[in-house]
PDB file of C-alpha atoms in Angstrom:
ATOM      1  CA  PHE A 245     -39.633 -30.657 -40.967  1.00 30.00           C
ATOM      2  CA  GLY A 246     -36.331 -31.765 -39.526  1.00 34.00           C
ATOM      3  CA  LEU A 247     -35.977 -31.488 -35.772  1.00 39.00           C
ATOM      4  CA  ARG A 248     -32.940 -31.387 -33.528  1.00 43.00           C
ATOM      5  CA  ARG A 249     -32.489 -31.791 -29.805  1.00 45.00           C
ATOM      6  CA  PHE A 250     -30.689 -29.043 -27.900  1.00 45.00           C
ATOM      7  CA  LYS A 251     -28.606 -30.501 -25.068  1.00 48.00           C
ATOM      8  CA  GLY A 252     -25.987 -29.401 -22.574  1.00 52.00           C
ATOM      9  CA  ASP A 253     -24.658 -25.925 -23.360  1.00 59.00           C
ATOM     10  CA  ASP A 254     -26.325 -25.933 -26.778  1.00 56.00           C
ATOM     11  CA  ARG A 255     -29.239 -23.521 -26.411  1.00 56.00           C
ATOM     12  CA  CYS A 256     -32.278 -22.985 -28.565  1.00 52.00           C
ATOM     13  CA  PRO A 257     -31.922 -19.512 -30.137  1.00 51.00           C
ATOM     14  CA  ALA A 258     -35.679 -19.029 -29.863  1.00 50.00           C
ATOM     15  CA  CYS A 259     -36.395 -19.903 -26.252  1.00 52.00           C
ATOM     16  CA  ASN A 260     -32.837 -20.199 -24.837  1.00 56.00           C
ATOM     17  CA  GLY A 261     -33.813 -23.634 -23.520  1.00 52.00           C
ATOM     18  CA  ASN A 262     -31.722 -26.760 -23.886  1.00 49.00           C
ATOM     19  CA  SER A 263     -34.374 -29.419 -23.552  1.00 45.00           C
ATOM     20  CA  GLY A 264     -36.667 -28.324 -26.373  1.00 43.00           C
ATOM     21  CA  TRP A 265     -37.265 -29.876 -29.757  1.00 42.00           C
ATOM     22  CA  CYS A 266     -36.491 -27.178 -32.283  1.00 45.00           C
ATOM     23  CA  GLY A 267     -36.081 -26.940 -36.021  1.00 43.00           C
ATOM     24  CA  ALA A 268     -32.815 -25.638 -37.517  1.00 42.00           C
ATOM     25  CA  TYR A 269     -32.741 -24.681 -41.166  1.00 36.00           C
ATOM     26  CA  PRO A 270     -29.779 -24.187 -43.535  1.00 36.00           C
ATOM     27  CA  ASP A 271     -30.782 -20.567 -44.188  1.00 34.00           C
ATOM     28  CA  GLY A 272     -30.549 -19.726 -40.493  1.00 33.00           C
ATOM     29  CA  ASN A 273     -34.266 -19.790 -39.724  1.00 35.00           C
ATOM     30  CA  PHE A 274     -35.310 -21.463 -36.503  1.00 40.00           C
ATOM     31  CA  LEU A 275     -38.752 -22.734 -35.628  1.00 42.00           C
ATOM     32  CA  CYS A 276     -39.286 -23.611 -31.998  1.00 42.00           C
ATOM     33  CA  MET A 277     -41.324 -26.799 -31.776  1.00 40.00           C
ATOM     34  CA  ARG A 278     -42.251 -26.865 -28.096  1.00 36.00           C
ATOM     35  CA  PHE A 279     -45.911 -26.816 -27.051  1.00 31.00           C
ATOM     36  CA  LEU A 280     -47.774 -25.757 -23.918  1.00 26.00           C
ATOM     37  CA  ARG A 281     -46.415 -26.981 -20.548  1.00 30.00           C
ATOM     38  CA  ASP A 282     -42.897 -27.308 -22.008  1.00 35.00           C
ATOM     39  CA  ALA A 283     -39.725 -25.257 -21.728  1.00 33.00           C
ATOM     40  CA  CYS A 284     -40.625 -22.615 -24.311  1.00 40.00           C
ATOM     41  CA  ALA A 285     -43.774 -21.657 -22.386  1.00 38.00           C
ATOM     42  CA  VAL A 286     -45.859 -21.167 -25.511  1.00 38.00           C
ATOM     43  CA  PRO A 287     -48.953 -19.074 -24.725  1.00 39.00           C
ATOM     44  CA  SER A 288     -52.324 -20.651 -25.196  1.00 42.00           C
ATOM     45  CA  GLY A 289     -53.595 -20.346 -28.733  1.00 43.00           C
ATOM     46  CA  TRP A 290     -50.129 -20.240 -30.357  1.00 41.00           C
ATOM     47  CA  THR A 291     -49.130 -22.900 -32.847  1.00 46.00           C
ATOM     48  CA  PRO A 292     -45.845 -23.881 -34.546  1.00 46.00           C
ATOM     49  CA  LEU A 293     -45.305 -22.031 -37.802  1.00 46.00           C
ATOM     50  CA  ASN A 294     -43.955 -23.908 -40.792  1.00 46.00           C
ATOM     51  CA  LEU A 295     -41.348 -22.319 -43.021  1.00 44.00           C
ATOM     52  CA  GLU A 296     -43.660 -21.709 -45.981  1.00 50.00           C
ATOM     53  CA  ASP A 297     -46.273 -19.937 -43.857  1.00 52.00           C
ATOM     54  CA  ALA A 298     -43.579 -17.855 -42.189  1.00 44.00           C
ATOM     55  CA  ARG A 299     -42.221 -16.664 -45.521  1.00 45.00           C
ATOM     56  CA  ALA A 300     -45.696 -15.708 -46.632  1.00 50.00           C
ATOM     57  CA  LYS A 301     -46.664 -13.800 -43.476  1.00 47.00           C
ATOM     58  CA  PHE A 302     -43.640 -11.972 -42.159  1.00 42.00           C
ATOM     59  CA  SER A 303     -41.096  -9.357 -43.187  1.00 43.00           C
ATOM     60  CA  GLY A 304     -41.542  -9.610 -46.910  1.00 45.00           C
ATOM     61  CA  GLY A 305     -40.441 -13.226 -46.969  1.00 43.00           C
ATOM     62  CA  ASN A 306     -37.649 -12.835 -44.400  1.00 43.00           C
ATOM     63  CA  THR A 307     -38.387 -15.386 -41.675  1.00 41.00           C
ATOM     64  CA  ALA A 308     -35.295 -14.834 -39.513  1.00 44.00           C
ATOM     65  CA  GLY A 309     -36.393 -14.935 -35.894  1.00 43.00           C
ATOM     66  CA  VAL A 310     -39.989 -16.028 -36.504  1.00 41.00           C
ATOM     67  CA  VAL A 311     -40.858 -18.764 -34.055  1.00 43.00           C
ATOM     68  CA  PHE A 312     -44.584 -18.965 -33.380  1.00 41.00           C
ATOM     69  CA  ALA A 313     -47.695 -17.469 -34.915  1.00 38.00           C
ATOM     70  CA  ARG A 314     -51.019 -16.653 -33.314  1.00 36.00           C
ATOM     71  CA  ALA A 315     -54.188 -17.499 -35.134  1.00 36.00           C
ATOM     72  CA  ASP A 316     -54.479 -13.769 -35.961  1.00 39.00           C
ATOM     73  CA  GLY A 317     -51.116 -13.795 -37.753  1.00 41.00           C
ATOM     74  CA  ASN A 318     -48.918 -12.058 -35.175  1.00 42.00           C
ATOM     75  CA  GLY A 319     -45.497 -13.578 -34.595  1.00 43.00           C
ATOM     76  CA  ALA A 320     -43.114 -13.999 -31.664  1.00 46.00           C
ATOM     77  CA  PRO A 321     -39.592 -13.140 -32.827  1.00 48.00           C
ATOM     78  CA  ALA A 322     -36.523 -14.853 -31.445  1.00 50.00           C
ATOM     79  CA  ASP A 323     -33.631 -12.905 -29.974  1.00 57.00           C
ATOM     80  CA  PRO A 324     -31.282 -11.983 -32.888  1.00 68.00           C
ATOM     81  CA  ALA A 325     -28.297 -12.047 -30.533  1.00 72.00           C
ATOM     82  CA  ALA A 326     -29.147 -15.606 -29.479  1.00 67.00           C
ATOM     83  CA  ILE A 327     -29.385 -16.653 -33.117  1.00 67.00           C
ATOM     84  CA  ALA A 328     -26.007 -15.024 -33.852  1.00 76.00           C
ATOM     85  CA  ARG A 329     -24.391 -16.812 -30.896  1.00 78.00           C
ATOM     86  CA  TYR A 330     -25.770 -20.150 -32.001  1.00 72.00           C
ATOM     87  CA  GLN A 331     -24.616 -19.670 -35.591  1.00 79.00           C
ATOM     88  CA  ALA A 332     -21.137 -18.613 -34.432  1.00 85.00           C
ATOM     89  CA  LYS A 333     -20.901 -21.721 -32.244  1.00 85.00           C
ATOM     90  CA  ARG A 334     -22.040 -23.924 -35.120  1.00 81.00           C
ATOM     91  CA  ASP A 335     -19.509 -22.340 -37.512  1.00 88.00           C
ATOM     92  CA  LYS A 336     -16.711 -22.778 -34.970  1.00 91.00           C
ATOM     93  CA  LEU A 337     -17.551 -26.466 -34.570  1.00 88.00           C
ATOM     94  CA  LYS A 338     -17.599 -26.926 -38.348  1.00 89.00           C
ATOM     95  CA  ARG A 339     -14.175 -25.292 -38.717  1.00 93.00           C
ATOM     96  CA  SER A 340     -12.790 -27.478 -35.931  1.00 93.00           C
ATOM     97  CA  GLN A 341     -14.103 -30.625 -37.631  1.00 91.00           C
ATOM     98  CA  GLU A 342     -12.621 -29.586 -40.979  1.00 93.00           C
ATOM     99  CA  GLN A 343      -9.226 -28.874 -39.388  1.00 95.00           C
ATOM    100  CA  PHE A 344      -9.232 -32.254 -37.617  1.00 94.00           C
ATOM    101  CA  ARG A 345     -10.121 -34.004 -40.887  1.00 94.00           C
ATOM    102  CA  ALA A 346      -7.279 -32.221 -42.710  1.00 95.00           C
ATOM    103  CA  ARG A 347      -4.762 -33.238 -40.024  1.00 96.00           C
ATOM    104  CA  GLU A 348      -5.901 -36.864 -40.158  1.00 96.00           C
ATOM    105  CA  ILE A 349      -5.578 -36.980 -43.949  1.00 96.00           C
ATOM    106  CA  GLU A 350      -2.071 -35.506 -43.676  1.00 96.00           C
ATOM    107  CA  LYS A 351      -1.098 -38.230 -41.187  1.00 95.00           C
ATOM    108  CA  VAL A 352      -2.627 -40.923 -43.413  1.00 96.00           C
ATOM    109  CA  ARG A 353      -0.535 -39.786 -46.381  1.00 95.00           C
ATOM    110  CA  PHE A 354       2.589 -39.767 -44.218  1.00 94.00           C
ATOM    111  CA  ILE A 355       1.958 -43.348 -43.089  1.00 94.00           C
ATOM    112  CA  TRP A 356       1.345 -44.475 -46.663  1.00 95.00           C
ATOM    113  CA  ASN A 357       4.385 -42.716 -48.108  1.00 93.00           C
ATOM    114  CA  THR A 358       6.723 -44.026 -45.411  1.00 90.00           C
ATOM    115  CA  ALA A 359       5.486 -47.628 -45.794  1.00 89.00           C
ATOM    116  CA  ILE A 360       8.128 -48.248 -48.437  1.00 74.00           C
ATOM    117  CA  THR A 361       7.779 -52.025 -48.374  1.00 76.00           C
ATOM    118  CA  GLY A 362       5.646 -53.053 -51.350  1.00 76.00           C
ATOM    119  CA  ALA A 363       2.684 -55.390 -51.480  1.00 76.00           C
ATOM    120  CA  ASP A 364       4.722 -58.455 -52.396  1.00 80.00           C
ATOM    121  CA  HIS A 365       6.318 -58.797 -49.010  1.00 89.00           C
ATOM    122  CA  GLU A 366       6.556 -62.417 -47.910  1.00 92.00           C
ATOM    123  CA  ARG A 367       4.632 -61.673 -44.706  1.00 92.00           C
ATOM    124  CA  LEU A 368       1.595 -60.555 -46.692  1.00 94.00           C
ATOM    125  CA  HIS A 369       1.760 -63.718 -48.817  1.00 94.00           C
ATOM    126  CA  ARG A 370       1.634 -65.749 -45.617  1.00 94.00           C
ATOM    127  CA  TYR A 371      -1.269 -63.731 -44.250  1.00 95.00           C
ATOM    128  CA  PHE A 372      -3.464 -64.205 -47.323  1.00 95.00           C
ATOM    129  CA  ALA A 373      -2.511 -67.896 -47.530  1.00 95.00           C
ATOM    130  CA  HIS A 374      -3.683 -68.132 -43.927  1.00 95.00           C
ATOM    131  CA  ARG A 375      -6.948 -66.577 -45.141  1.00 94.00           C
ATOM    132  CA  GLY A 376      -7.248 -69.145 -47.934  1.00 95.00           C
ATOM    133  CA  VAL A 377      -6.083 -66.999 -50.860  1.00 95.00           C
ATOM    134  CA  ARG A 378      -2.966 -67.809 -52.886  1.00 94.00           C
ATOM    135  CA  VAL A 379      -1.187 -64.769 -54.292  1.00 93.00           C
ATOM    136  CA  ALA A 380      -0.356 -66.857 -57.364  1.00 93.00           C
ATOM    137  CA  ASP A 381      -4.083 -66.847 -58.216  1.00 94.00           C
ATOM    138  CA  LEU A 382      -4.241 -63.044 -58.400  1.00 94.00           C
ATOM    139  CA  PRO A 383      -3.793 -61.066 -61.646  1.00 91.00           C
ATOM    140  CA  ASP A 384      -0.113 -61.210 -62.651  1.00 90.00           C
ATOM    141  CA  GLY A 385       0.488 -63.354 -59.560  1.00 92.00           C
ATOM    142  CA  LYS A 386       0.908 -60.237 -57.389  1.00 92.00           C
ATOM    143  CA  LEU A 387      -0.921 -58.417 -54.647  1.00 93.00           C
ATOM    144  CA  PRO A 388      -2.400 -55.049 -55.670  1.00 94.00           C
ATOM    145  CA  ALA A 389      -0.117 -52.021 -55.430  1.00 93.00           C
ATOM    146  CA  THR A 390      -2.666 -50.309 -53.176  1.00 95.00           C
ATOM    147  CA  LEU A 391      -1.622 -52.660 -50.355  1.00 96.00           C
ATOM    148  CA  ARG A 392       1.590 -52.265 -48.389  1.00 95.00           C
ATOM    149  CA  TYR A 393       3.365 -53.918 -45.493  1.00 94.00           C
ATOM    150  CA  VAL A 394       4.480 -51.866 -42.503  1.00 93.00           C
ATOM    151  CA  TYR A 395       7.108 -53.244 -40.139  1.00 91.00           C
ATOM    152  CA  GLU A 396       5.961 -51.118 -37.210  1.00 92.00           C
ATOM    153  CA  LEU A 397       2.368 -49.864 -37.312  1.00 94.00           C
ATOM    154  CA  GLU A 398       1.226 -47.867 -34.293  1.00 93.00           C
ATOM    155  CA  HIS A 399      -1.829 -49.037 -32.406  1.00 93.00           C
ATOM    156  CA  TYR A 400      -3.685 -47.208 -29.627  1.00 91.00           C
ATOM    157  CA  ASN A 401      -6.303 -48.920 -27.486  1.00 87.00           C
ATOM    158  CA  GLU A 402      -9.247 -47.248 -25.734  1.00 85.00           C
ATOM    159  CA  ASP A 403      -6.954 -46.183 -22.883  1.00 86.00           C
ATOM    160  CA  LYS A 404      -4.586 -44.507 -25.398  1.00 88.00           C
ATOM    161  CA  LYS A 405      -1.917 -47.086 -24.679  1.00 90.00           C
ATOM    162  CA  ARG A 406       0.528 -47.281 -27.577  1.00 92.00           C
ATOM    163  CA  THR A 407       1.808 -50.547 -28.978  1.00 93.00           C
ATOM    164  CA  VAL A 408       3.522 -51.441 -32.241  1.00 93.00           C
ATOM    165  CA  ARG A 409       2.716 -54.374 -34.531  1.00 94.00           C
ATOM    166  CA  PRO A 410       3.523 -55.343 -38.106  1.00 94.00           C
ATOM    167  CA  GLY A 411       0.631 -54.435 -40.309  1.00 94.00           C
ATOM    168  CA  LEU A 412      -1.071 -54.422 -43.675  1.00 96.00           C
ATOM    169  CA  ILE A 413      -2.423 -51.106 -44.906  1.00 96.00           C
ATOM    170  CA  GLY A 414      -4.723 -50.435 -47.829  1.00 96.00           C
ATOM    171  CA  MET A 415      -4.724 -47.045 -49.529  1.00 96.00           C
ATOM    172  CA  MET A 416      -8.152 -45.468 -50.042  1.00 97.00           C
ATOM    173  CA  LYS A 417      -8.811 -42.704 -52.577  1.00 96.00           C
ATOM    174  CA  ASN A 418     -11.776 -40.402 -53.021  1.00 95.00           C
ATOM    175  CA  HIS A 419     -13.540 -39.604 -56.300  1.00 93.00           C
ATOM    176  CA  ARG A 420     -10.804 -37.071 -57.153  1.00 94.00           C
ATOM    177  CA  GLY A 421      -8.085 -39.709 -56.824  1.00 94.00           C
ATOM    178  CA  GLU A 422      -6.717 -38.215 -53.583  1.00 95.00           C
ATOM    179  CA  VAL A 423      -5.417 -40.424 -50.779  1.00 96.00           C
ATOM    180  CA  VAL A 424      -7.725 -39.643 -47.852  1.00 96.00           C
ATOM    181  CA  CYS A 425      -7.822 -42.814 -45.729  1.00 97.00           C
ATOM    182  CA  ILE A 426      -6.081 -46.105 -44.978  1.00 97.00           C
ATOM    183  CA  GLN A 427      -7.442 -49.419 -43.805  1.00 96.00           C
ATOM    184  CA  ARG A 428      -5.155 -51.009 -41.213  1.00 96.00           C
ATOM    185  CA  ILE A 429      -4.883 -54.676 -40.304  1.00 96.00           C
ATOM    186  CA  TYR A 430      -2.549 -55.474 -37.404  1.00 96.00           C
ATOM    187  CA  LEU A 431      -0.693 -58.756 -37.870  1.00 96.00           C
ATOM    188  CA  ASP A 432       0.708 -61.344 -35.502  1.00 94.00           C
ATOM    189  CA  SER A 433       4.382 -60.723 -34.805  1.00 90.00           C
ATOM    190  CA  ALA A 434       5.057 -64.457 -34.653  1.00 87.00           C
ATOM    191  CA  GLY A 435       2.293 -66.273 -36.547  1.00 88.00           C
ATOM    192  CA  ASP A 436       0.582 -65.910 -39.912  1.00 93.00           C
ATOM    193  CA  GLY A 437      -2.758 -64.351 -38.918  1.00 94.00           C
ATOM    194  CA  LYS A 438      -3.944 -61.169 -37.268  1.00 95.00           C
ATOM    195  CA  ALA A 439      -2.584 -59.933 -33.955  1.00 94.00           C
ATOM    196  CA  PRO A 440      -4.250 -62.248 -31.400  1.00 92.00           C
ATOM    197  CA  ASP A 441      -3.782 -59.892 -28.449  1.00 90.00           C
ATOM    198  CA  LEU A 442      -5.680 -56.949 -29.995  1.00 91.00           C
ATOM    199  CA  ASP A 443      -9.457 -56.764 -29.833  1.00 85.00           C
ATOM    200  CA  ASP A 444      -9.576 -54.148 -32.578  1.00 90.00           C
ATOM    201  CA  CYS A 445      -6.978 -55.431 -35.036  1.00 93.00           C
ATOM    202  CA  LYS A 446      -8.757 -53.753 -37.954  1.00 94.00           C
ATOM    203  CA  LYS A 447      -9.039 -49.979 -38.050  1.00 94.00           C
ATOM    204  CA  MET A 448      -9.478 -47.109 -40.436  1.00 94.00           C
ATOM    205  CA  ARG A 449      -7.809 -43.741 -40.269  1.00 95.00           C
ATOM    206  CA  GLY A 450      -8.612 -40.618 -42.206  1.00 95.00           C
ATOM    207  CA  SER A 451     -11.793 -39.700 -44.033  1.00 93.00           C
ATOM    208  CA  PRO A 452     -13.391 -42.871 -45.473  1.00 93.00           C
ATOM    209  CA  ALA A 453     -16.642 -41.266 -46.679  1.00 91.00           C
ATOM    210  CA  GLY A 454     -16.850 -41.720 -50.439  1.00 92.00           C
ATOM    211  CA  ALA A 455     -13.420 -43.401 -50.588  1.00 96.00           C
ATOM    212  CA  ALA A 456     -12.406 -46.925 -51.616  1.00 96.00           C
ATOM    213  CA  CYS A 457      -9.341 -49.135 -51.670  1.00 97.00           C
ATOM    214  CA  ARG A 458      -9.041 -49.808 -55.390  1.00 96.00           C
ATOM    215  CA  LEU A 459      -7.532 -53.240 -55.968  1.00 95.00           C
ATOM    216  CA  GLY A 460      -6.588 -52.436 -59.530  1.00 88.00           C
ATOM    217  CA  PRO A 461      -7.949 -50.367 -62.432  1.00 88.00           C
ATOM    218  CA  LEU A 462     -11.370 -50.779 -64.016  1.00 87.00           C
ATOM    219  CA  SER A 463     -11.495 -53.802 -66.316  1.00 82.00           C
ATOM    220  CA  SER A 464     -12.441 -53.853 -69.988  1.00 83.00           C
ATOM    221  CA  SER A 465     -15.685 -55.601 -69.041  1.00 86.00           C
ATOM    222  CA  GLY A 466     -16.837 -52.475 -67.226  1.00 88.00           C
ATOM    223  CA  VAL A 467     -17.856 -54.567 -64.199  1.00 93.00           C
ATOM    224  CA  LEU A 468     -16.984 -53.174 -60.784  1.00 95.00           C
ATOM    225  CA  LEU A 469     -17.431 -55.231 -57.609  1.00 95.00           C
ATOM    226  CA  ILE A 470     -17.764 -53.334 -54.306  1.00 96.00           C
ATOM    227  CA  CYS A 471     -17.081 -55.209 -51.090  1.00 96.00           C
ATOM    228  CA  GLU A 472     -16.317 -54.611 -47.443  1.00 94.00           C
ATOM    229  CA  GLY A 473     -12.801 -55.316 -46.259  1.00 94.00           C
ATOM    230  CA  ILE A 474      -9.429 -55.966 -47.865  1.00 96.00           C
ATOM    231  CA  GLU A 475      -9.463 -59.733 -47.329  1.00 95.00           C
ATOM    232  CA  THR A 476     -12.841 -60.114 -49.048  1.00 96.00           C
ATOM    233  CA  GLY A 477     -11.615 -57.911 -51.879  1.00 96.00           C
ATOM    234  CA  VAL A 478      -8.459 -59.952 -52.456  1.00 96.00           C
ATOM    235  CA  ALA A 479     -10.476 -63.189 -52.398  1.00 96.00           C
ATOM    236  CA  LEU A 480     -12.866 -61.740 -55.015  1.00 95.00           C
ATOM    237  CA  LEU A 481      -9.928 -60.585 -57.091  1.00 94.00           C
ATOM    238  CA  ALA A 482      -8.557 -64.108 -57.163  1.00 95.00           C
ATOM    239  CA  ALA A 483     -11.975 -65.522 -58.079  1.00 95.00           C
ATOM    240  CA  VAL A 484     -12.843 -63.191 -60.975  1.00 93.00           C
ATOM    241  CA  LYS A 485      -9.332 -63.449 -62.502  1.00 88.00           C
ATOM    242  CA  GLY A 486      -9.355 -60.048 -64.139  1.00 86.00           C
ATOM    243  CA  ARG A 487     -12.926 -60.194 -65.455  1.00 91.00           C
ATOM    244  CA  ALA A 488     -14.009 -57.428 -63.068  1.00 93.00           C
ATOM    245  CA  ALA A 489     -12.469 -54.694 -60.965  1.00 94.00           C
ATOM    246  CA  VAL A 490     -12.715 -54.905 -57.174  1.00 96.00           C
ATOM    247  CA  TRP A 491     -12.867 -51.976 -54.786  1.00 96.00           C
ATOM    248  CA  CYS A 492     -13.078 -52.240 -50.982  1.00 95.00           C
ATOM    249  CA  VAL A 493     -14.918 -49.854 -48.685  1.00 92.00           C
TER     250      VAL A 493
END
């Protein structure tokens, strides 16, 4: 069964240790997986109890708190208060992650909606020409509407230092058609390529899981090409000439 490592302030609800290998189950059951000589101090003759055996042996199928079983079938229950504390901590972390994700998606939509310059900006033509792709070779001779040019795109390095560069952004939607992420490419303020002074001139922001930058609708052929990166996607779009749809992840 799946194991997890308890570290730092994260304590095993069975043994209250933080260096043990323990099992955590979606239904709230915990099975301590430490053996003799380790932090849980398992008495001699006790063995780990798997979930199926626990359901069969204890509390009419309720395995909450069952950790170890003796050969004679007796169990060692975990502290219910410790389990409750662990579950509350886990739920708090989950809520925090969901709130952070919602804030990031809100910021992504703001950036996209305020990038009023469309895809056919001359600077983007120069960038893709620099990459070896002529916009004239794309369907209708235009860049996809899911790409936009931003005059001033914020960039933060590892030290949280803020700089501003022109940039290309690609809108990414999830399976429900909601804007949840953007791909960002920071461009050279003077030349035609990417910003030469930035080590990380390509970034994502938002929630990219399950999302894609759709470079046009599905084609009548029913063929969909999935690729990594906007530049690769635009190059594929120019090559297939409308015979397939291209989405970037």
